[in-house]
């Protein structure tokens, strides 16, 4: 009975993962829909331009912060005993979760 239940759980998990991947793919594809800029007003184009610039700046700032974290981690590992020390990274940095896309 346990083996059967285990196989059922594994099968259900696999289908949930497959459905999730399909949803992610559809979401990404919907972002790639071409926009006909010739049909937009000057105000709409300017608004889109500004939104894109904001998004780019946010991503650049996030990338810069992650590079700093990586540098600190490497410095600690190189200069320390090979283990991550809580006092160097700070408590909030250790608790931060990593986003996986």
Coordinates of C-alpha atoms in Angstrom, one line a residue:
X1 CA 0.0 0.0 0.0
X2 CA 2.8 2.4 0.9
X3 CA 4.6 1.7 -2.4
X4 CA 1.4 2.4 -4.3
X5 CA 0.8 5.6 -2.4
X6 CA 4.4 6.7 -3.0
X7 CA 4.1 6.1 -6.7
X8 CA 0.8 8.1 -6.7
X9 CA 2.4 11.0 -4.9
X10 CA 5.4 10.9 -7.3
X11 CA 3.1 10.9 -10.3
X12 CA 1.0 13.7 -8.9
X13 CA 4.1 15.7 -8.2
X14 CA 5.4 15.2 -11.7
X15 CA 2.1 16.4 -13.2
X16 CA 2.1 19.5 -11.0
X17 CA 5.7 20.3 -12.0
X18 CA 4.8 19.8 -15.7
X19 CA 1.8 22.1 -15.4
X20 CA 3.8 24.7 -13.6
X21 CA 6.5 24.6 -16.3
X22 CA 3.8 24.9 -19.0
X23 CA 2.3 28.0 -17.2
X24 CA 5.7 29.6 -16.9
X25 CA 6.3 29.0 -20.6
X26 CA 3.0 30.6 -21.5
X27 CA 3.6 33.5 -19.3
X28 CA 7.0 34.1 -20.9
X29 CA 5.5 33.8 -24.4
X30 CA 2.8 36.3 -23.5
X31 CA 5.5 38.8 -22.6
X32 CA 7.0 38.5 -26.1
X33 CA 3.9 39.6 -27.9
X34 CA 5.0 42.2 -30.4
X35 CA 3.7 45.7 -29.8
X36 CA 2.8 47.8 -32.9
X37 CA 4.3 51.1 -31.8
X38 CA 2.9 52.9 -34.9
X39 CA -0.5 52.5 -33.4
X40 CA 0.4 54.1 -30.1
X41 CA 0.1 57.8 -29.3
X42 CA 3.2 59.8 -28.4
X43 CA 2.2 59.7 -24.7
X44 CA 1.7 55.9 -24.7
X45 CA 5.1 55.4 -26.4
X46 CA 6.8 57.8 -23.8
X47 CA 5.0 55.9 -21.0
X48 CA 6.3 52.5 -22.3
X49 CA 9.8 54.0 -22.7
X50 CA 9.8 55.2 -19.1
X51 CA 8.5 51.9 -17.8
X52 CA 11.2 50.0 -19.6
X53 CA 13.9 52.4 -18.3
X54 CA 12.6 51.8 -14.7
X55 CA 12.6 48.1 -15.2
X56 CA 16.2 48.2 -16.6
X57 CA 17.4 50.3 -13.6
X58 CA 15.8 47.9 -11.1
X59 CA 17.4 44.9 -12.7
X60 CA 20.8 46.6 -12.9
X61 CA 20.5 47.6 -9.2
X62 CA 19.6 44.0 -8.3
X63 CA 22.5 42.6 -10.3
X64 CA 24.9 45.0 -8.7
X65 CA 23.8 44.0 -5.2
X66 CA 24.1 40.3 -6.0
X67 CA 27.6 40.9 -7.4
X68 CA 28.5 42.7 -4.1
X69 CA 27.2 39.7 -2.1
X70 CA 29.2 37.3 -4.2
X71 CA 32.3 39.4 -3.7
X72 CA 31.9 39.5 0.0
X73 CA 31.3 35.7 0.2
X74 CA 34.4 35.0 -1.9
X75 CA 36.5 37.4 0.2
X76 CA 35.3 35.6 3.4
X77 CA 36.0 32.2 2.0
X78 CA 39.4 33.2 0.7
X79 CA 40.5 35.0 3.9
X80 CA 38.7 32.9 6.4
X81 CA 38.7 29.2 7.2
X82 CA 36.4 28.4 4.3
X83 CA 33.2 28.7 6.2
X84 CA 30.7 31.5 6.0
X85 CA 30.8 33.7 9.1
X86 CA 27.5 35.2 10.3
X87 CA 29.2 38.4 11.5
X88 CA 30.6 39.2 8.1
X89 CA 27.5 38.8 6.0
X90 CA 25.1 40.1 8.5
X91 CA 22.0 38.3 9.8
X92 CA 19.6 39.7 7.2
X93 CA 21.8 38.6 4.3
X94 CA 21.9 35.0 5.5
X95 CA 18.1 34.9 5.8
X96 CA 17.6 36.2 2.3
X97 CA 16.2 33.7 -0.1
X98 CA 17.5 33.2 -3.6
X99 CA 15.0 33.5 -6.4
X100 CA 15.2 30.8 -9.0
X101 CA 13.5 31.5 -12.4

